[in-house]
């Protein structure tokens, strides 16, 4: 009886989704990519994943302990951050550099700004960019026992031709998680079916990037080049798993599309004009910084409020 | 406490320009890529600061209030030009690596800040010690940042390789611009912890220091002053 008359303030309709559940789905969606990474690059890939996940979870635990906050490691967000970070690292990276990356992601990017929900950029990508600047040589060393050549993007930049079928399946050099487009898409479809992400950000991101490459890529309407650009590098991983991070992407539908367009244009700019062949991670974290502004200009109009009245109220 | 010693302590610890007042951030972030650069920048600023405090304190009764800032700038700019020529003559390599930041000492907020808030209201001797204290505080701050950045970013201390490159991979981000922000933020955090602990022990460090007269209307430090501790520090001075 008492349940029936339970009185509380709104919201009254609650979803069963918790942070932990959503993060678990994301981790599950990353399983095909991780497995393919281990298959493709060997046990060292597995070692790197274990090291980054352990360092992320441990640094979150230690930070909460020192600051006397409630432990938040049970929501799996540190696990997802660690796994995403590992998927963004080349397999040859020394393990202690990966540990530094994990600590940076959790302590500097996430916890110092107030923990999950307050971080201004994607922790895994923030750490990847930190490592990319800090250990430039190790982070761009993609030579393994199996692959001696450059990544497909770097090869294309040097004017070599690439095998797009290999890039779809993932038999190329690159970071652990970015090579196989098929494995990433399996995870992405799972996330879309489970309603964890929707297509607005990834679709606008990829379409904008495709249009940008067609217009300014310098290869005209070369379908082979376009497909290779779409499948190469971290574009797919970034578009489906990093750009869609709830905390660092806009909540308004229009804002999400603007955010995707920003990511697409920036990625295109970095890839065509930048010093490196790849620019997805920098594009996404720069767009992350634009999110507060995007949300401010895309506040949806309340039902029944006429536009003039809204202007008179000074935008409140 | 002796007023001159108090000025030194104030500049180096209590109101350290780098870690507490957060003044002069431009050279702090830009030239501290190595310890020697930080030390050189700090010492040249100290020289200018001491001399400018001396001159401004000496002329404080002559300079009309309405044009005091242009007058300060003329004094500081002349001193900086002298320091710059001396460095080019005797320390050409350091002058090269500090580059444009030596002439920029003219607009360093520490120097104008001390001129405005201390030297223009106080006699010559305390002003000199104020300049030494603030200058050394700035030097200590810059050298600390430079040391940490140099060790992490290149494995060196004052240009000497102490971490062998056989096993140490330099974290190059620390000698680049982002490293300056990271190191500065960490050191400020450490300084805040230290200050908090000292305050808990009953040494109130947050009190504004320029307030030695207890006269709020003559005080230029309204931005720093919380108002609460003014009477307390004035009383403390009286009892001394």
Coordinates of C-alpha atoms in Angstrom, one line a residue:
Chain A
X1 CA 0.0 0.0 0.0
X2 CA 2.7 2.5 1.0
X3 CA 4.3 2.0 -2.4
X4 CA 1.1 2.9 -4.1
X5 CA 0.9 6.3 -2.5
X6 CA 4.6 7.0 -2.6
X7 CA 5.1 10.7 -3.0
X8 CA 8.1 12.2 -4.6
X9 CA 9.2 15.1 -6.8
X10 CA 9.5 14.7 -10.5
X11 CA 10.7 13.0 -12.7
X12 CA 8.2 10.3 -12.1
X13 CA 8.9 8.1 -15.1
X14 CA 12.3 6.6 -14.7
X15 CA 14.3 4.6 -17.2
X16 CA 15.8 1.3 -16.0
X17 CA 19.1 2.3 -17.7
X18 CA 21.9 3.1 -15.2
X19 CA 25.3 4.5 -16.0
X20 CA 26.8 1.1 -15.2
X21 CA 24.4 -0.7 -17.6
X22 CA 25.2 1.7 -20.5
X23 CA 28.9 1.4 -19.9
X24 CA 28.6 -2.4 -19.8
X25 CA 26.9 -2.2 -23.2
X26 CA 29.6 0.0 -24.6
X27 CA 32.2 -2.4 -23.2
X28 CA 30.4 -5.4 -24.8
X29 CA 30.2 -3.5 -28.1
X30 CA 33.9 -3.1 -28.0
X31 CA 34.5 -6.9 -27.6
X32 CA 34.6 -7.7 -31.4
X33 CA 37.1 -4.9 -32.0
X34 CA 39.2 -5.9 -29.1
X35 CA 39.2 -9.6 -30.1
X36 CA 40.1 -8.7 -33.6
X37 CA 42.9 -6.5 -32.3
X38 CA 44.3 -9.4 -30.2
X39 CA 44.0 -11.7 -33.2
X40 CA 45.6 -9.2 -35.5
X41 CA 48.5 -8.0 -33.3
X42 CA 49.0 -10.8 -30.8
X43 CA 49.2 -11.1 -27.1
X44 CA 50.9 -7.7 -26.7
X45 CA 47.6 -6.1 -27.6
X46 CA 45.9 -8.0 -24.8
X47 CA 48.6 -7.0 -22.4
X48 CA 48.2 -3.3 -23.3
X49 CA 44.4 -3.5 -22.8
X50 CA 44.9 -5.1 -19.3
X51 CA 47.5 -2.5 -18.4
X52 CA 45.4 0.6 -19.4
X53 CA 42.2 -0.8 -17.9
X54 CA 44.0 -1.6 -14.6
X55 CA 45.7 1.8 -14.5
X56 CA 42.4 3.7 -15.2
X57 CA 40.5 1.8 -12.6
X58 CA 43.3 2.0 -10.0
X59 CA 43.8 5.7 -10.5
X60 CA 40.1 6.4 -10.1
X61 CA 40.0 4.3 -6.9
X62 CA 43.1 6.1 -5.5
X63 CA 41.8 9.5 -6.4
X64 CA 38.4 8.9 -4.8
X65 CA 40.2 7.5 -1.7
X66 CA 42.5 10.6 -1.4
X67 CA 39.7 13.1 -2.0
X68 CA 37.3 11.1 0.3
X69 CA 34.6 10.8 -2.4
X70 CA 32.3 7.8 -2.9
X71 CA 33.9 5.1 -5.0
X72 CA 32.7 5.4 -8.6
X73 CA 34.7 2.6 -10.1
X74 CA 31.6 0.3 -10.1
X75 CA 30.0 2.2 -12.9
X76 CA 32.4 0.7 -15.4
X77 CA 33.2 4.1 -17.0
X78 CA 36.9 3.7 -16.1
X79 CA 36.9 0.3 -17.7
X80 CA 35.5 1.7 -20.9
X81 CA 37.9 4.6 -20.8
X82 CA 40.8 2.2 -20.4
X83 CA 39.6 -0.2 -23.1
X84 CA 39.1 2.7 -25.6
X85 CA 42.5 4.1 -24.7
X86 CA 44.1 0.8 -25.4
X87 CA 42.3 0.5 -28.7
X88 CA 43.7 3.9 -29.7
X89 CA 47.3 2.9 -29.0
X90 CA 49.8 1.2 -31.3
X91 CA 50.7 -2.2 -30.2
X92 CA 54.4 -1.5 -29.7
X93 CA 53.9 1.2 -27.1
X94 CA 55.9 0.5 -23.9
X95 CA 53.6 -0.6 -21.1
X96 CA 54.6 2.2 -18.8
X97 CA 53.7 4.8 -21.3
X98 CA 50.3 3.2 -21.5
X99 CA 50.0 3.5 -17.7
X100 CA 50.9 7.2 -17.9
X101 CA 48.1 7.5 -20.5
X102 CA 45.6 5.8 -18.2
X103 CA 46.5 7.9 -15.2
X104 CA 46.3 11.1 -17.3
X105 CA 42.9 10.1 -18.7
X106 CA 41.3 9.5 -15.4
X107 CA 43.1 11.9 -13.0
X108 CA 43.7 15.0 -15.2
X109 CA 40.9 14.8 -17.8
X110 CA 38.1 13.3 -15.7
X111 CA 38.6 13.4 -11.9
X112 CA 40.1 16.9 -11.6
X113 CA 37.1 18.3 -13.4
X114 CA 34.7 16.6 -11.1
X115 CA 34.4 13.0 -12.3
X116 CA 32.1 11.3 -14.7
X117 CA 29.6 13.8 -16.2
X118 CA 31.9 16.8 -15.7
X119 CA 34.8 16.0 -17.9
X120 CA 35.1 18.5 -20.8
X121 CA 36.7 16.2 -23.2
X122 CA 36.7 12.5 -23.9
X123 CA 39.2 11.0 -21.3
X124 CA 40.5 8.3 -23.6
X125 CA 41.1 10.7 -26.5
X126 CA 42.6 13.3 -24.2
X127 CA 45.1 10.7 -23.0
X128 CA 45.8 9.6 -26.6
X129 CA 46.6 13.2 -27.6
X130 CA 48.7 13.7 -24.5
X131 CA 50.7 10.5 -25.4
X132 CA 50.9 11.5 -29.1
X133 CA 52.6 14.8 -28.1
X134 CA 54.6 13.4 -25.2
X135 CA 55.9 10.2 -27.0
X136 CA 55.6 11.1 -30.6
X137 CA 58.0 8.5 -31.8
X138 CA 56.5 5.6 -29.9
X139 CA 53.0 6.6 -30.7
X140 CA 53.5 6.6 -34.4
X141 CA 55.6 3.4 -34.6
X142 CA 53.2 0.9 -36.3
X143 CA 55.8 -1.6 -37.4
X144 CA 55.1 -5.1 -36.0
X145 CA 56.1 -8.6 -36.9
X146 CA 53.2 -8.8 -39.3
X147 CA 53.1 -5.3 -40.7
X148 CA 56.3 -3.5 -41.7
X149 CA 54.7 -0.8 -43.8
X150 CA 53.0 2.5 -42.8
X151 CA 49.4 2.9 -42.0
X152 CA 47.0 3.0 -45.0
X153 CA 46.5 6.7 -44.5
X154 CA 50.2 7.5 -44.4
X155 CA 50.7 5.3 -47.5
X156 CA 48.0 7.2 -49.4
X157 CA 49.6 10.4 -48.4
X158 CA 52.8 9.2 -50.0
X159 CA 50.9 8.4 -53.1
X160 CA 50.9 4.7 -52.7
X161 CA 47.8 2.6 -53.5
X162 CA 46.0 0.7 -50.7
X163 CA 43.9 -2.4 -50.7
X164 CA 40.4 -1.3 -49.5
X165 CA 39.3 -4.9 -48.8
X166 CA 42.2 -5.4 -46.4
X167 CA 41.2 -2.2 -44.7
X168 CA 37.5 -3.3 -44.3
X169 CA 38.6 -6.6 -42.7
X170 CA 41.4 -4.9 -40.8
X171 CA 44.5 -6.6 -42.1
X172 CA 46.5 -3.4 -42.0
X173 CA 48.9 -1.6 -39.7
X174 CA 47.4 0.9 -37.2
X175 CA 46.3 1.2 -33.6
X176 CA 44.9 -1.9 -31.9
X177 CA 41.3 -1.1 -32.4
X178 CA 41.0 1.1 -35.5
X179 CA 42.0 -1.4 -38.2
X180 CA 38.9 -3.5 -38.7
X181 CA 35.9 -1.6 -39.9
X182 CA 33.7 -4.7 -39.9
X183 CA 34.4 -5.4 -36.2
X184 CA 33.7 -1.8 -35.3
X185 CA 30.4 -1.8 -37.3
X186 CA 29.2 -5.0 -35.5
X187 CA 29.7 -3.2 -32.2
X188 CA 28.1 0.0 -33.5
X189 CA 25.0 -1.9 -34.7
X190 CA 24.7 -3.5 -31.3
X191 CA 24.8 -0.1 -29.6
X192 CA 22.2 1.3 -31.9
X193 CA 19.9 -1.7 -31.5
X194 CA 20.3 -1.4 -27.7
X195 CA 19.4 2.3 -28.0
X196 CA 22.7 3.4 -26.4
X197 CA 23.7 5.6 -29.2
X198 CA 21.7 7.0 -32.1
X199 CA 22.9 7.7 -35.6
X200 CA 22.8 11.6 -35.6
X201 CA 26.4 12.2 -34.5
X202 CA 28.1 9.3 -36.4
X203 CA 26.1 9.8 -39.6
X204 CA 26.6 13.6 -39.7
X205 CA 30.3 13.1 -38.9
X206 CA 31.0 10.6 -41.6
X207 CA 28.8 12.3 -44.3
X208 CA 30.4 15.6 -43.6
X209 CA 33.9 14.1 -43.8
X210 CA 33.0 12.3 -47.0
X211 CA 31.7 15.5 -48.7
X212 CA 34.8 17.4 -47.5
X213 CA 37.1 14.7 -48.9
X214 CA 35.3 14.7 -52.2
X215 CA 35.5 18.5 -52.5
X216 CA 38.9 19.3 -51.1
X217 CA 40.7 15.9 -50.9
X218 CA 42.4 16.6 -54.2
X219 CA 41.4 13.3 -55.7
X220 CA 38.1 14.3 -57.3
X221 CA 35.4 11.6 -57.6
X222 CA 37.8 8.7 -56.9
X223 CA 35.5 6.2 -55.1
X224 CA 38.4 4.0 -54.1
X225 CA 40.2 6.9 -52.4
X226 CA 37.0 8.0 -50.7
X227 CA 36.4 4.5 -49.3
X228 CA 40.0 4.2 -48.2
X229 CA 39.8 7.5 -46.4
X230 CA 36.6 6.5 -44.7
X231 CA 37.9 3.1 -43.6
X232 CA 41.4 4.2 -42.8
X233 CA 42.6 5.5 -39.4
X234 CA 40.4 6.0 -36.4
X235 CA 37.4 7.6 -38.2
X236 CA 35.0 4.7 -37.7
X237 CA 36.1 4.0 -34.1
X238 CA 36.0 7.7 -33.4
X239 CA 32.6 8.4 -35.0
X240 CA 30.8 5.5 -33.3
X241 CA 32.5 5.2 -29.9
X242 CA 34.2 8.5 -29.0
X243 CA 32.2 11.2 -30.6
X244 CA 29.0 9.7 -29.2
X245 CA 30.2 9.9 -25.6
X246 CA 27.2 11.2 -23.6
X247 CA 29.2 13.6 -21.4
X248 CA 31.2 15.3 -24.2
X249 CA 28.6 15.5 -26.9
X250 CA 25.6 17.9 -27.1
X251 CA 22.2 16.8 -25.7
X252 CA 20.0 18.7 -28.2
X253 CA 19.3 16.9 -31.5
X254 CA 20.2 19.8 -33.7
X255 CA 23.3 20.3 -31.6
X256 CA 24.4 16.7 -32.2
X257 CA 24.2 17.2 -35.9
X258 CA 26.2 20.5 -35.7
X259 CA 28.7 18.6 -33.5
X260 CA 29.1 15.8 -36.1
X261 CA 29.6 18.4 -38.8
X262 CA 32.3 20.1 -36.8
X263 CA 34.1 16.8 -36.2
X264 CA 33.8 16.0 -39.9
X265 CA 35.2 19.3 -41.2
X266 CA 38.0 19.3 -38.6
X267 CA 39.0 15.7 -39.5
X268 CA 39.0 16.6 -43.1
X269 CA 41.1 19.7 -42.5
X270 CA 43.6 17.8 -40.4
X271 CA 43.9 14.9 -42.9
X272 CA 44.2 17.1 -46.0
X273 CA 46.2 20.0 -44.7
X274 CA 47.7 18.8 -41.4
X275 CA 51.3 17.6 -40.8
X276 CA 50.0 14.1 -39.9
X277 CA 48.0 11.7 -41.9
X278 CA 45.5 11.2 -39.1
X279 CA 43.5 13.8 -37.2
X280 CA 40.4 12.1 -35.8
X281 CA 41.4 12.3 -32.2
X282 CA 42.3 16.0 -32.3
X283 CA 39.2 16.8 -34.3
X284 CA 36.9 15.1 -31.7
X285 CA 38.5 16.7 -28.7
X286 CA 38.4 20.2 -30.3
X287 CA 34.8 19.6 -31.1
X288 CA 34.3 18.5 -27.5
X289 CA 35.4 22.0 -26.4
X290 CA 32.8 23.6 -28.7
X291 CA 29.9 21.6 -27.0
X292 CA 28.9 24.2 -24.4
X293 CA 28.6 26.8 -27.2
X294 CA 26.7 24.4 -29.5
X295 CA 24.2 23.6 -26.7
X296 CA 23.7 27.3 -25.9
X297 CA 22.6 28.1 -29.5
X298 CA 20.5 25.1 -30.0
X299 CA 18.2 25.2 -26.9
X300 CA 14.9 23.9 -28.2
X301 CA 11.9 26.3 -28.1
X302 CA 9.5 25.4 -25.3
X303 CA 6.1 24.3 -26.4
X304 CA 3.7 27.2 -27.0
X305 CA 6.3 29.9 -26.7
X306 CA 6.3 32.3 -29.7
X307 CA 9.6 33.4 -31.0
X308 CA 9.1 37.2 -30.4
X309 CA 8.1 36.6 -26.8
X310 CA 11.3 34.6 -26.3
X311 CA 13.4 37.4 -27.7
X312 CA 11.7 39.9 -25.5
X313 CA 12.5 37.9 -22.4
X314 CA 16.2 38.1 -23.3
X315 CA 16.6 34.5 -24.2
X316 CA 15.7 33.1 -20.8
Chain B
X1 CA 60.0 40.6 12.8
X2 CA 62.4 43.0 11.2
X3 CA 60.5 44.9 8.4
X4 CA 63.2 44.1 5.8
X5 CA 63.3 40.4 6.6
X6 CA 59.5 40.4 6.6
X7 CA 59.6 41.9 3.1
X8 CA 61.9 39.0 1.9
X9 CA 59.7 36.4 3.5
X10 CA 56.6 38.0 2.1
X11 CA 58.0 38.0 -1.5
X12 CA 59.4 34.5 -1.5
X13 CA 56.7 32.5 0.5
X14 CA 53.7 34.5 1.6
X15 CA 53.0 36.3 -1.6
X16 CA 55.1 34.4 -4.1
X17 CA 54.3 36.2 -7.4
X18 CA 54.3 33.0 -9.4
X19 CA 52.4 30.6 -7.1
X20 CA 50.2 32.9 -5.0
X21 CA 49.7 36.2 -6.8
X22 CA 49.8 34.6 -10.2
X23 CA 51.5 37.6 -11.7
X24 CA 53.8 37.6 -14.7
X25 CA 52.3 34.5 -16.2
X26 CA 53.5 35.2 -19.7
X27 CA 57.2 34.7 -19.0
X28 CA 56.4 32.0 -16.5
X29 CA 54.8 29.9 -19.1
X30 CA 56.9 30.8 -22.1
X31 CA 60.6 30.7 -21.0
X32 CA 60.6 28.0 -18.4
X33 CA 61.4 25.1 -20.8
X34 CA 64.7 24.7 -19.0
X35 CA 66.0 25.5 -15.5
X36 CA 68.7 27.9 -16.8
X37 CA 66.2 29.9 -18.8
X38 CA 63.9 30.2 -15.7
X39 CA 66.8 31.2 -13.5
X40 CA 68.1 33.8 -16.1
X41 CA 64.6 35.3 -16.6
X42 CA 64.0 35.4 -12.8
X43 CA 67.3 37.1 -12.1
X44 CA 67.1 39.7 -14.8
X45 CA 63.6 40.5 -13.6
X46 CA 64.9 40.7 -10.0
X47 CA 67.6 43.2 -11.1
X48 CA 65.0 45.4 -12.8
X49 CA 62.6 45.1 -9.9
X50 CA 65.1 46.1 -7.3
X51 CA 66.4 49.1 -9.2
X52 CA 62.9 50.2 -10.2
X53 CA 61.7 49.9 -6.6
X54 CA 64.7 51.9 -5.5
X55 CA 64.2 54.7 -8.0
X56 CA 60.4 54.9 -7.6
X57 CA 60.7 55.0 -3.9
X58 CA 63.3 57.7 -4.2
X59 CA 61.1 59.8 -6.5
X60 CA 57.8 58.9 -4.9
X61 CA 57.3 62.5 -3.6
X62 CA 58.2 64.1 -6.9
X63 CA 56.1 62.0 -9.2
X64 CA 52.6 63.6 -9.6
X65 CA 49.8 61.1 -8.9
X66 CA 48.0 61.7 -12.2
X67 CA 50.9 60.7 -14.4
X68 CA 52.5 58.1 -12.1
X69 CA 52.0 55.1 -14.4
X70 CA 53.8 56.8 -17.4
X71 CA 56.6 57.8 -15.0
X72 CA 56.9 54.3 -13.7
X73 CA 57.0 52.9 -17.3
X74 CA 59.8 55.3 -18.3
X75 CA 61.9 54.3 -15.3
X76 CA 61.2 50.5 -15.8
X77 CA 61.8 50.7 -19.6
X78 CA 65.2 52.5 -19.1
X79 CA 66.3 49.8 -16.7
X80 CA 65.1 47.0 -18.9
X81 CA 67.0 48.4 -21.9
X82 CA 70.2 48.5 -19.7
X83 CA 69.7 44.9 -18.6
X84 CA 69.0 43.9 -22.2
X85 CA 72.3 45.5 -23.5
X86 CA 74.3 44.0 -20.6
X87 CA 72.9 40.5 -21.3
X88 CA 73.7 40.8 -25.0
X89 CA 77.2 41.8 -24.1
X90 CA 78.0 39.3 -21.4
X91 CA 75.5 36.5 -21.7
X92 CA 74.7 36.3 -25.5
X93 CA 73.5 32.6 -25.4
X94 CA 71.0 33.3 -22.6
X95 CA 69.9 36.5 -24.3
X96 CA 69.3 34.5 -27.4
X97 CA 67.2 31.9 -25.8
X98 CA 65.1 34.3 -23.8
X99 CA 64.6 36.4 -26.9
X100 CA 61.7 38.9 -26.9
X101 CA 60.8 38.1 -23.2
X102 CA 63.7 40.3 -22.0
X103 CA 62.2 43.6 -23.5
X104 CA 58.8 42.4 -22.3
X105 CA 59.9 42.7 -18.7
X106 CA 58.8 46.4 -19.2
X107 CA 55.2 45.3 -19.1
X108 CA 55.7 42.6 -16.5
X109 CA 52.9 43.0 -14.0
X110 CA 55.0 42.2 -11.0
X111 CA 57.2 45.2 -11.5
X112 CA 54.4 47.7 -12.1
X113 CA 52.4 46.0 -9.3
X114 CA 55.2 46.4 -6.8
X115 CA 55.8 50.0 -8.0
X116 CA 52.2 50.9 -7.6
X117 CA 51.3 49.0 -4.4
X118 CA 54.6 49.3 -2.4
X119 CA 57.5 51.3 -3.7
X120 CA 55.4 54.5 -4.4
X121 CA 54.3 54.6 -0.8
X122 CA 57.3 53.4 1.2
X123 CA 60.8 54.5 2.0
X124 CA 63.8 53.4 -0.1
X125 CA 65.2 50.6 2.1
X126 CA 62.1 48.5 2.6
X127 CA 61.3 49.0 -1.1
X128 CA 64.7 47.6 -2.1
X129 CA 64.0 44.5 0.2
X130 CA 60.5 44.2 -1.2
X131 CA 62.1 44.1 -4.7
X132 CA 64.6 41.5 -3.7
X133 CA 62.0 39.4 -2.0
X134 CA 59.5 39.5 -4.9
X135 CA 62.3 39.0 -7.4
X136 CA 63.7 36.0 -5.6
X137 CA 60.1 34.6 -5.2
X138 CA 59.7 35.0 -9.0
X139 CA 63.1 33.4 -9.6
X140 CA 62.4 30.5 -7.3
X141 CA 59.0 29.9 -9.0
X142 CA 60.5 30.0 -12.5
X143 CA 63.5 27.9 -11.6
X144 CA 61.2 25.2 -10.0
X145 CA 59.0 25.0 -13.1
X146 CA 62.0 25.0 -15.4
X147 CA 63.7 22.2 -13.3
X148 CA 60.7 19.9 -13.4
X149 CA 60.0 20.5 -17.1
X150 CA 63.7 19.9 -17.9
X151 CA 63.9 16.7 -15.9
X152 CA 60.7 15.2 -17.3
X153 CA 61.0 16.6 -20.8
X154 CA 64.7 16.0 -21.5
X155 CA 66.1 14.2 -18.5
X156 CA 68.5 17.0 -17.8
X157 CA 69.2 19.5 -15.0
X158 CA 70.8 22.7 -16.0
X159 CA 71.8 21.1 -19.3
X160 CA 73.5 18.1 -17.7
X161 CA 72.1 14.7 -18.6
X162 CA 71.1 13.0 -15.3
X163 CA 68.6 10.4 -16.6
X164 CA 70.3 8.2 -19.2
X165 CA 68.6 8.1 -22.5
X166 CA 69.3 4.3 -22.6
X167 CA 66.3 3.7 -20.4
X168 CA 64.5 7.0 -20.1
X169 CA 62.2 8.2 -22.9
X170 CA 61.9 12.0 -22.6
X171 CA 58.3 13.1 -22.1
X172 CA 58.6 15.8 -24.7
X173 CA 55.2 17.4 -24.0
X174 CA 56.8 18.9 -20.8
X175 CA 59.3 21.1 -22.8
X176 CA 56.4 22.2 -25.0
X177 CA 53.7 24.7 -24.1
X178 CA 51.1 22.3 -22.6
X179 CA 53.7 21.1 -20.2
X180 CA 54.1 24.6 -18.7
X181 CA 50.5 24.7 -17.9
X182 CA 50.5 21.2 -16.4
X183 CA 53.6 21.8 -14.2
X184 CA 52.4 25.3 -13.1
X185 CA 49.0 23.9 -12.1
X186 CA 50.6 21.1 -10.1
X187 CA 53.0 23.4 -8.3
X188 CA 50.2 25.9 -7.5
X189 CA 48.1 23.0 -6.1
X190 CA 51.1 21.9 -3.9
X191 CA 51.6 25.5 -2.7
X192 CA 47.9 25.8 -1.8
X193 CA 48.1 22.6 0.3
X194 CA 51.2 24.0 2.0
X195 CA 49.5 27.3 2.7
X196 CA 46.4 25.6 4.0
X197 CA 48.4 23.5 6.4
X198 CA 50.3 26.5 7.6
X199 CA 47.1 28.4 8.1
X200 CA 45.6 25.5 10.1
X201 CA 48.7 25.8 12.3
X202 CA 47.8 29.4 13.1
X203 CA 50.0 31.3 10.7
X204 CA 47.6 33.4 8.7
X205 CA 49.2 33.7 5.3
X206 CA 46.3 35.1 3.4
X207 CA 46.6 38.5 5.0
X208 CA 47.5 41.3 2.5
X209 CA 51.0 42.3 3.1
X210 CA 51.2 45.8 1.5
X211 CA 48.9 46.8 4.3
X212 CA 51.6 47.8 6.8
X213 CA 50.1 51.2 7.6
X214 CA 46.6 50.0 8.4
X215 CA 45.3 52.9 6.3
X216 CA 42.8 51.4 3.8
X217 CA 42.4 54.6 1.8
X218 CA 46.0 54.8 0.9
X219 CA 46.2 51.1 0.0
X220 CA 46.3 50.0 -3.7
X221 CA 45.7 46.4 -2.9
X222 CA 42.0 46.4 -2.8
X223 CA 41.9 43.4 -5.2
X224 CA 43.9 41.3 -2.9
X225 CA 42.5 42.6 0.4
X226 CA 39.7 40.6 2.0
X227 CA 39.2 43.3 4.6
X228 CA 38.9 40.9 7.4
X229 CA 42.5 40.6 8.3
X230 CA 43.4 44.3 7.8
X231 CA 42.9 45.3 11.4
X232 CA 44.6 42.1 12.6
X233 CA 47.8 42.6 10.7
X234 CA 47.8 46.3 11.6
X235 CA 47.4 45.4 15.3
X236 CA 50.2 42.9 14.9
X237 CA 52.4 45.6 13.5
X238 CA 51.6 47.9 16.4
X239 CA 52.6 45.3 18.9
X240 CA 55.9 44.8 17.2

